[in-house]
Coordinates of C-alpha atoms in Angstrom, one line a residue:
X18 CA 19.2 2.6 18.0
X19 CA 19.5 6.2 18.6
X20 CA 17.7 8.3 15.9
X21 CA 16.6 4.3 14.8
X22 CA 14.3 3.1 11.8
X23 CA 10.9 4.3 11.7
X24 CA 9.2 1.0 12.1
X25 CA 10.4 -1.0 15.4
X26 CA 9.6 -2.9 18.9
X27 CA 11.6 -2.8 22.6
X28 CA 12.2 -5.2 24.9
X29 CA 13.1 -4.9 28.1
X30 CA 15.8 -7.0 29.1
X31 CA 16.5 -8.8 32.7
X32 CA 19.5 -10.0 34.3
X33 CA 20.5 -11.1 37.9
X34 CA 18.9 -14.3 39.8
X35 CA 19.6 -18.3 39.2
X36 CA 18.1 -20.7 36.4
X37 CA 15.3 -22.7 38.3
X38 CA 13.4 -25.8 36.9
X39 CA 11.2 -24.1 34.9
X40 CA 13.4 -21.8 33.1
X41 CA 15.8 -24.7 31.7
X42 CA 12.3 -25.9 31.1
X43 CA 12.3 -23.3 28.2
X44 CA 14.9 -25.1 25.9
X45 CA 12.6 -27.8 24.4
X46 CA 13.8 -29.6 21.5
X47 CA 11.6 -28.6 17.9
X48 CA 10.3 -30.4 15.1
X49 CA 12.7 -31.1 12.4
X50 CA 16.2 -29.0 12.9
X51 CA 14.3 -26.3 14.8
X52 CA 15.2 -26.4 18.8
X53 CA 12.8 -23.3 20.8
X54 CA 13.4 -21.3 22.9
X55 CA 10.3 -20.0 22.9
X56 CA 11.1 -20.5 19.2
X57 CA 14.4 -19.2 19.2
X58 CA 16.4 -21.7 17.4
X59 CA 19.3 -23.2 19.0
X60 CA 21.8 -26.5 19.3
X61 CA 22.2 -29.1 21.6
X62 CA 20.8 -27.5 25.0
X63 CA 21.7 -30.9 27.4
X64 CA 24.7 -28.4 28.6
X65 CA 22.2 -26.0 30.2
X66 CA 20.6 -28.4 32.5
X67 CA 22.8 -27.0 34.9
X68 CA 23.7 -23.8 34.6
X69 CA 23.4 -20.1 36.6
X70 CA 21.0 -17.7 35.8
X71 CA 23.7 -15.2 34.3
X72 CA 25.0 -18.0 31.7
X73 CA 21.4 -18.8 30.9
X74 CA 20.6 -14.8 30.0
X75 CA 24.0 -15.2 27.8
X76 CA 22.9 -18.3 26.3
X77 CA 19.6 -17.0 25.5
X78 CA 20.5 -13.6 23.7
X79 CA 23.4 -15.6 21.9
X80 CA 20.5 -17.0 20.4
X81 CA 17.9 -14.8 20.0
X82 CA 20.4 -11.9 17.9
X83 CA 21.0 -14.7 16.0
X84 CA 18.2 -15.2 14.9
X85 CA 17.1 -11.4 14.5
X86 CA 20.1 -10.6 13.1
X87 CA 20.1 -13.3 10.4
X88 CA 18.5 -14.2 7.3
X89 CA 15.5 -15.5 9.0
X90 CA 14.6 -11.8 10.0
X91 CA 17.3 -9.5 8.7
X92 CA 16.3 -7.0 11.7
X93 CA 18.4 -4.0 12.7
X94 CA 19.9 -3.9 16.4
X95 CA 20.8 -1.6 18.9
X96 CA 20.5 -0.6 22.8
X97 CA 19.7 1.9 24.7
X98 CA 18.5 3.0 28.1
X99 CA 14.9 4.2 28.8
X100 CA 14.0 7.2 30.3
X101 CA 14.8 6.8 33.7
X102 CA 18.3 4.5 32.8
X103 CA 16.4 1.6 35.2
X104 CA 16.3 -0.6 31.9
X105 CA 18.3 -1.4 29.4
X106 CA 16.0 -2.0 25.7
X107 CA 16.9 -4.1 22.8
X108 CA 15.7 -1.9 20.0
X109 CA 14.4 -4.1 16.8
X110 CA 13.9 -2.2 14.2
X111 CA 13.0 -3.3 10.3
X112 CA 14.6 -0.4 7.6
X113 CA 15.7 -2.6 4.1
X114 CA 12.9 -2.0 2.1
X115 CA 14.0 -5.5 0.2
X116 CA 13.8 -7.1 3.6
X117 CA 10.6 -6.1 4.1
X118 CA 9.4 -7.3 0.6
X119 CA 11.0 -10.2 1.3
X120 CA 9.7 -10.7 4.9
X121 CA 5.9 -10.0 3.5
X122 CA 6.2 -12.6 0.9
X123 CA 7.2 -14.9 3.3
X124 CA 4.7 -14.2 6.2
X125 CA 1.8 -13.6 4.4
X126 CA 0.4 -9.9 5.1
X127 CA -2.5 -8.0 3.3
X128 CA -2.2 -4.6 1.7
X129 CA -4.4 -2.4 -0.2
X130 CA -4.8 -1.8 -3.8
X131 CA -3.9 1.2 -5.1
X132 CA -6.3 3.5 -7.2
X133 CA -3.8 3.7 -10.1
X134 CA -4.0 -0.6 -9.8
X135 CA -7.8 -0.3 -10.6
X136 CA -7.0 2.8 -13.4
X137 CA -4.9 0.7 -15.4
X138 CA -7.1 -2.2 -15.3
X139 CA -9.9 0.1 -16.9
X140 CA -12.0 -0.2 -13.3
X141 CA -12.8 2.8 -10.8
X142 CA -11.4 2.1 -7.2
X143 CA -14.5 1.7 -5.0
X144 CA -15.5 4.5 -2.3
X145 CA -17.5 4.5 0.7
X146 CA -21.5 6.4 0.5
X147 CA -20.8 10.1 1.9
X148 CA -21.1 11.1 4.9
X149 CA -24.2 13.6 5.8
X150 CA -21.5 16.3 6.7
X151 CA -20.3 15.6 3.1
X152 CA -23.5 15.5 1.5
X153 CA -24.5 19.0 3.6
X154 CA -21.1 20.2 2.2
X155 CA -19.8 20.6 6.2
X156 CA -16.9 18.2 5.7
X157 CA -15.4 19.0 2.4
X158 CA -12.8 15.8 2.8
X159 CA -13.1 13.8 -0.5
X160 CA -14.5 11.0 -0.7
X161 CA -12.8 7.7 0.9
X162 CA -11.8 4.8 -1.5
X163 CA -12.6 1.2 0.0
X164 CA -9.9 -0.9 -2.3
X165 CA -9.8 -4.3 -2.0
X166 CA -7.0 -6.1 0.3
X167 CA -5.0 -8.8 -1.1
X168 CA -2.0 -11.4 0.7
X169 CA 1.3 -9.6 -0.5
X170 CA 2.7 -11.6 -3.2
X171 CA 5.9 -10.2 -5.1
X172 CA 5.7 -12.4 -8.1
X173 CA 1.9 -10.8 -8.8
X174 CA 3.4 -7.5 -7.9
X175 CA 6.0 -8.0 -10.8
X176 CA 3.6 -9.9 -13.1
X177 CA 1.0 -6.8 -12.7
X178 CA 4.0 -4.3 -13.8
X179 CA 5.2 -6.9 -16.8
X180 CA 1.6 -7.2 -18.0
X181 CA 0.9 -3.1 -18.2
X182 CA 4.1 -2.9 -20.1
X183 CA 3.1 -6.1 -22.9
X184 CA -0.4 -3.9 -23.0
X185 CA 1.4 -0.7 -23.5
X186 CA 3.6 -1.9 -26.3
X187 CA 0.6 -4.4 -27.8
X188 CA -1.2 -0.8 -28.2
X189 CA 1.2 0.7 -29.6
X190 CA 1.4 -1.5 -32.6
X191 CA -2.3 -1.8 -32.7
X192 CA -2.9 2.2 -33.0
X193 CA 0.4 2.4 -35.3
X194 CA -1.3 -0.3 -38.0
X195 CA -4.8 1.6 -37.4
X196 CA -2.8 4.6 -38.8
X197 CA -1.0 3.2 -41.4
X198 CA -4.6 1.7 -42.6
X199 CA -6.7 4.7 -41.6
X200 CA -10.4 4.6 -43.7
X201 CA -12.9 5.9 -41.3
X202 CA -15.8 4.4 -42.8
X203 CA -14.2 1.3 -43.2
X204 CA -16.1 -1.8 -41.7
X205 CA -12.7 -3.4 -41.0
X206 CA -11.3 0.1 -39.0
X207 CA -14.5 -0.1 -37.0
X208 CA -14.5 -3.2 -35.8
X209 CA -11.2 -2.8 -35.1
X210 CA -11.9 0.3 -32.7
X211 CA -14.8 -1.5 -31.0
X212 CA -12.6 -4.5 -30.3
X213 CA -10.3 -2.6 -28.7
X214 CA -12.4 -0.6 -26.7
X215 CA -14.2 -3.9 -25.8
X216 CA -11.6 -4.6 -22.9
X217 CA -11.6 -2.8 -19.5
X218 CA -7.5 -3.1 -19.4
X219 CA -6.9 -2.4 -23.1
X220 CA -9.0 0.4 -23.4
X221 CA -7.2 2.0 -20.6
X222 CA -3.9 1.9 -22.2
X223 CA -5.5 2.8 -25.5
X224 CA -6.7 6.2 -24.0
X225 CA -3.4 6.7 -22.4
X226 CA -1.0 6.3 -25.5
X227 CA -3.6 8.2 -27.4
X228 CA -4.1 11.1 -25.2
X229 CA 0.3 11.3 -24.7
X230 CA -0.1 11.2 -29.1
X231 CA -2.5 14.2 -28.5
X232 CA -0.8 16.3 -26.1
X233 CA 2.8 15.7 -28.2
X234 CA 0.7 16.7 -31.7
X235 CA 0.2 20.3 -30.2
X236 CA 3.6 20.8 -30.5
X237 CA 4.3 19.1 -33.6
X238 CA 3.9 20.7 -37.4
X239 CA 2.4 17.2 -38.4
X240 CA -1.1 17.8 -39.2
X241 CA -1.3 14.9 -40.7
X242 CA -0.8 12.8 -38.0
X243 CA -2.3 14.9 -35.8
X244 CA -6.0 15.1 -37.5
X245 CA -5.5 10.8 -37.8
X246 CA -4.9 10.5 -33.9
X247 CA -7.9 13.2 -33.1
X248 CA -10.5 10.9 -35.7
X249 CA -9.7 7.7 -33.9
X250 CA -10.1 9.1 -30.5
X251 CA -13.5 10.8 -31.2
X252 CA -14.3 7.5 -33.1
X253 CA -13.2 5.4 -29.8
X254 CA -15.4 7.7 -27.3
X255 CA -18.1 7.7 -29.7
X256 CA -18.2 3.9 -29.2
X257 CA -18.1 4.5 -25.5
X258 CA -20.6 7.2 -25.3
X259 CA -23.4 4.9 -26.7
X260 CA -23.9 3.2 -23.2
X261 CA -23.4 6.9 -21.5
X262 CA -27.2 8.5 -22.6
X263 CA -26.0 11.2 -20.3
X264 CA -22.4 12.2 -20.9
X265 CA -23.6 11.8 -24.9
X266 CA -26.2 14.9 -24.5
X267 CA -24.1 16.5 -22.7
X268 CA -21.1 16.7 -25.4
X269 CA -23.9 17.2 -28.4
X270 CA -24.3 20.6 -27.9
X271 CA -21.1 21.1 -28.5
X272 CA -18.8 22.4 -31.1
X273 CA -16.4 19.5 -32.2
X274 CA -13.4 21.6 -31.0
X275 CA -15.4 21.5 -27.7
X276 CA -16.0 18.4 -27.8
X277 CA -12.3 17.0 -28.6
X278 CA -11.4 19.1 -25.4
X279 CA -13.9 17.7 -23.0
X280 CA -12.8 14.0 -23.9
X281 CA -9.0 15.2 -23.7
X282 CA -10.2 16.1 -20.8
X283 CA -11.8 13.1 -19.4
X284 CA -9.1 10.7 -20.0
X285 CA -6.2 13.3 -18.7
X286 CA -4.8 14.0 -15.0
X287 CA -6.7 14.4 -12.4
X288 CA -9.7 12.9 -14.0
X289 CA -7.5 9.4 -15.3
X290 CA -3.4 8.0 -15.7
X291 CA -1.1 9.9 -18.2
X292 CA 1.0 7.5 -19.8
X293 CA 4.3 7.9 -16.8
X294 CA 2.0 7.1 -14.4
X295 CA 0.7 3.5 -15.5
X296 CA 4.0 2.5 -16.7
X297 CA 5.0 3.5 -13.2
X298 CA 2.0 1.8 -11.7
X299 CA 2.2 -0.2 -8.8
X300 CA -0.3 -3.2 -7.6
X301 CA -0.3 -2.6 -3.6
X302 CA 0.1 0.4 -1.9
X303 CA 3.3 1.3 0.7
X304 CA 3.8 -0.9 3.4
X305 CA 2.9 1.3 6.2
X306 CA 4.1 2.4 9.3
X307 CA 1.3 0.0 11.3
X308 CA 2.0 -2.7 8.6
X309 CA 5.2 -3.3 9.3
X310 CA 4.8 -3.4 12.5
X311 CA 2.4 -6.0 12.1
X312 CA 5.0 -7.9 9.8
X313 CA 7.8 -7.8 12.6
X314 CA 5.2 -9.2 14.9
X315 CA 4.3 -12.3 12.9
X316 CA 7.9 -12.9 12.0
X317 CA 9.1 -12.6 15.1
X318 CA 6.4 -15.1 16.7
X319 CA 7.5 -17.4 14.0
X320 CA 11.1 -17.6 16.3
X321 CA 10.6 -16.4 19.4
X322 CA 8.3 -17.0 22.1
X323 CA 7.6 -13.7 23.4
X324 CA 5.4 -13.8 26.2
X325 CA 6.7 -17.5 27.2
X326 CA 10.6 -15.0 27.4
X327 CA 8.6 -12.3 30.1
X328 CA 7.2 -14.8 32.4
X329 CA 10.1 -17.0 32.7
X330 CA 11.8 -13.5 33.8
X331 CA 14.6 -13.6 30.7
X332 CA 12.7 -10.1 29.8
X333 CA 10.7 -7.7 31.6
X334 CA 8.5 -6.6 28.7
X335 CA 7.8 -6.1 24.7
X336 CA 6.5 -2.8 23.1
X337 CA 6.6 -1.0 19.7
X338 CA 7.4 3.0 20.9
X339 CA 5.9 5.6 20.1
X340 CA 6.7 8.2 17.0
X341 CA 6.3 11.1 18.2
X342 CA 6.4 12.9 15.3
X343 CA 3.0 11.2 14.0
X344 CA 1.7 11.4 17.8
X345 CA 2.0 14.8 17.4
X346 CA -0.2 15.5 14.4
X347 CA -2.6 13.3 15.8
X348 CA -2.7 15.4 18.8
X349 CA -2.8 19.1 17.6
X350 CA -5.5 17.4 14.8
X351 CA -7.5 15.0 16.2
X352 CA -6.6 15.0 20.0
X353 CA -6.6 18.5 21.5
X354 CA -8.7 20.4 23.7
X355 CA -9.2 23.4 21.8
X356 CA -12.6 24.4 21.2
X357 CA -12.3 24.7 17.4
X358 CA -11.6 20.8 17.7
X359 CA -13.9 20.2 20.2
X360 CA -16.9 21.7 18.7
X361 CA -16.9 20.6 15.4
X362 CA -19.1 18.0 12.7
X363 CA -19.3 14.2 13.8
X364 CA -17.8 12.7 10.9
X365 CA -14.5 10.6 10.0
X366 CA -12.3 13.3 9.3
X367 CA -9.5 11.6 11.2
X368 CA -10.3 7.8 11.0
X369 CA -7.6 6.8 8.3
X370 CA -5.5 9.0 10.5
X371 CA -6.6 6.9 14.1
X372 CA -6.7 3.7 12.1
X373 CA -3.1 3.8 10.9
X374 CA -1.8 4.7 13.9
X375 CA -3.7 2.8 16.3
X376 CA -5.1 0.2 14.2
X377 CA -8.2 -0.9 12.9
X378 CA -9.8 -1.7 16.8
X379 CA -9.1 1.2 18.2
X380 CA -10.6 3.3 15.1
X381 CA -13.5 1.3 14.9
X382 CA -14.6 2.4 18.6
X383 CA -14.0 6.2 17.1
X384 CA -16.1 5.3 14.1
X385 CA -18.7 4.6 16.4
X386 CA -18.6 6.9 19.1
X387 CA -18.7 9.6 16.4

């Protein structure tokens, strides 16, 4: 539709000429309940044996919005004329964000991992080696994360969130009865901090509700609490430091005041989660732009026969358009002839750019020419 969804395909549509052999060849019965039309599903089709070309077409695209339109795709409709008003398109487009959860648990599509994922499950999000333009300090882009890819799943999605949240208020508890009990030099208290710390995911959230304690005791008049919270996380890091040689020699020359603030530091924004953040956390990144996309494409093949459709002549053609809008910065960035783009570092300045536009083929031949 005009001003449509951000995510969508065209198709040109036909009309004119008579239903041959072939065409009625088209309405096959399916497996089970399922009757194609090039997957389109449909009811008893002995009527169309004999039929024009024009009540074919209706037939058809009786069918085929059916099927977008419904629950099996949930897709939005519309038409319009192309730019020359030879054509008329059926503009598919896919907006619901719960349809597309829906539609990815159903299909089966992969998406990336987000940083934060790894963050609250104590682990650092891989990266790809720098570049030499990196290492030379010519490309000053950070460096890339390479997370893992996993098949969409919304109960994992969920059970990741429900899991953080148990941690969260398992920590809590823990750190409250560590209070209550507080004896340093205890051998019960410090076998209690190393267990704790002795799990990636656990010691996350323990740095995070600590660190939130922290950051609330500067503005409290409890010095109490306040000197408790700062003992058990110098105690914690202490534990961690042992297998960090480096980080450890570092923070002994040091005051202790210094040192408290370097930790704080450590386990605060930008350098790791503050406590909104992982509750907030989500398992998979956004569905993008070129992944949805991709999901209209494999749930529309699940239903309709595409290609089967253009060479029997019932449509002329199938496309996702352009967005101009991202074309655009893709184009004064990465595209255009100026000579400050033109002479500048090989490198992959613009890949994630290219790759989520384009996809992953056409980036790779980037990758490499560069």
């Amino acid at each position: 539709p005009e001003g449509g969804g951000r995510h969508a395909e065209c198709i040109h549509l036909a009309d004119g000429g008579a239903l041959g052999a072939e065409e009625s060849g088209l309405l096959r019965q399916g497996a089970g309940r399922h009757c194609h039309v090039g997957g389109v599903l449909g009811r008893d089709l002995a009527a169309l044996a004999h039929v024009t070309w024009a009540e074919f077409l209706d037939e058809i695209w009786q069918r085929l919005l059916a099927v977008l339109e419904g629950e099996a795709c949930g897709f939005d409709l519309g038409y319009k004329p192309d730019i020359v008003e030879e054509h008329t398109l059926l503009c598919v487009a896919l907006r619901d964000p719960a349809t597309i959860d829906q539609l990815a648990d159903r299909v089966g599509i992969k998406l990336p991992i987000t940083e934060i994922a790894y963050n609250v499950k104590g682990l650092v999000c891989p990266k790809l080696p720098l570049t030499l333009g990196q290492r030379l300090g010519l490309n000053r882009a950070p460096q890339r994360p390479a997370p893992v890819y996993l098949d969409y799943n919304s109960s994992r999605k969920g059970q990741f969130k429900d899991e953080a949240a148990a941690r969260l208020r398992k920590v809590e508890g823990e750190l409250d009865k560590l209070i209550a009990e507080w004896k340093p030099a205890d051998h019960k208290t410090q076998s209690t901090i190393r267990a704790l710390m002795r799990s990636e995911d656990t010691r996350a959230a323990v740095m995070v509700v600590l660190v939130n304690r922290l950051r609330k005791d500067e503005l409290s008049a409890d010095q109490a609490s306040r000197q408790k919270h700062e003992e058990i996380f110098n105690k914690m890091n202490e534990v961690l430091e042992v297998a960090n040689a480096d980080l450890a020699y570092e923070l002994s020359g040091m005051t202790p005041e210094e040192r408290l603030q370097a930790r704080l530091l450590r386990w605060s924004p930008p350098h790791f989660l503050d406590l909104e953040t992982y509750r907030g956390a989500d398992l998979y990144s956004d569905f993008t732009h070129l992944s949805v996309l991709r999901l209209m494409k494999k749930r529309l093949a699940q239903f309709v026969d595409l290609a089967a459709l253009e060479k029997a002549g019932v449509i002329e053609g199938y496309f996702p358009p352009h967005d101009f809008a991202r074309l655009k910065g893709l184009a004064e960035e990465w595209g255009s002839l100026h000579p400050k783009n033109l002479i500048q570092w090989p490198g992959n300045q613009h890949l994630d750019q290219v790759r989520n536009y384009f996809g992953e083929e056409i980036a790779f031949l980037f990758d490499w020419l560069s």
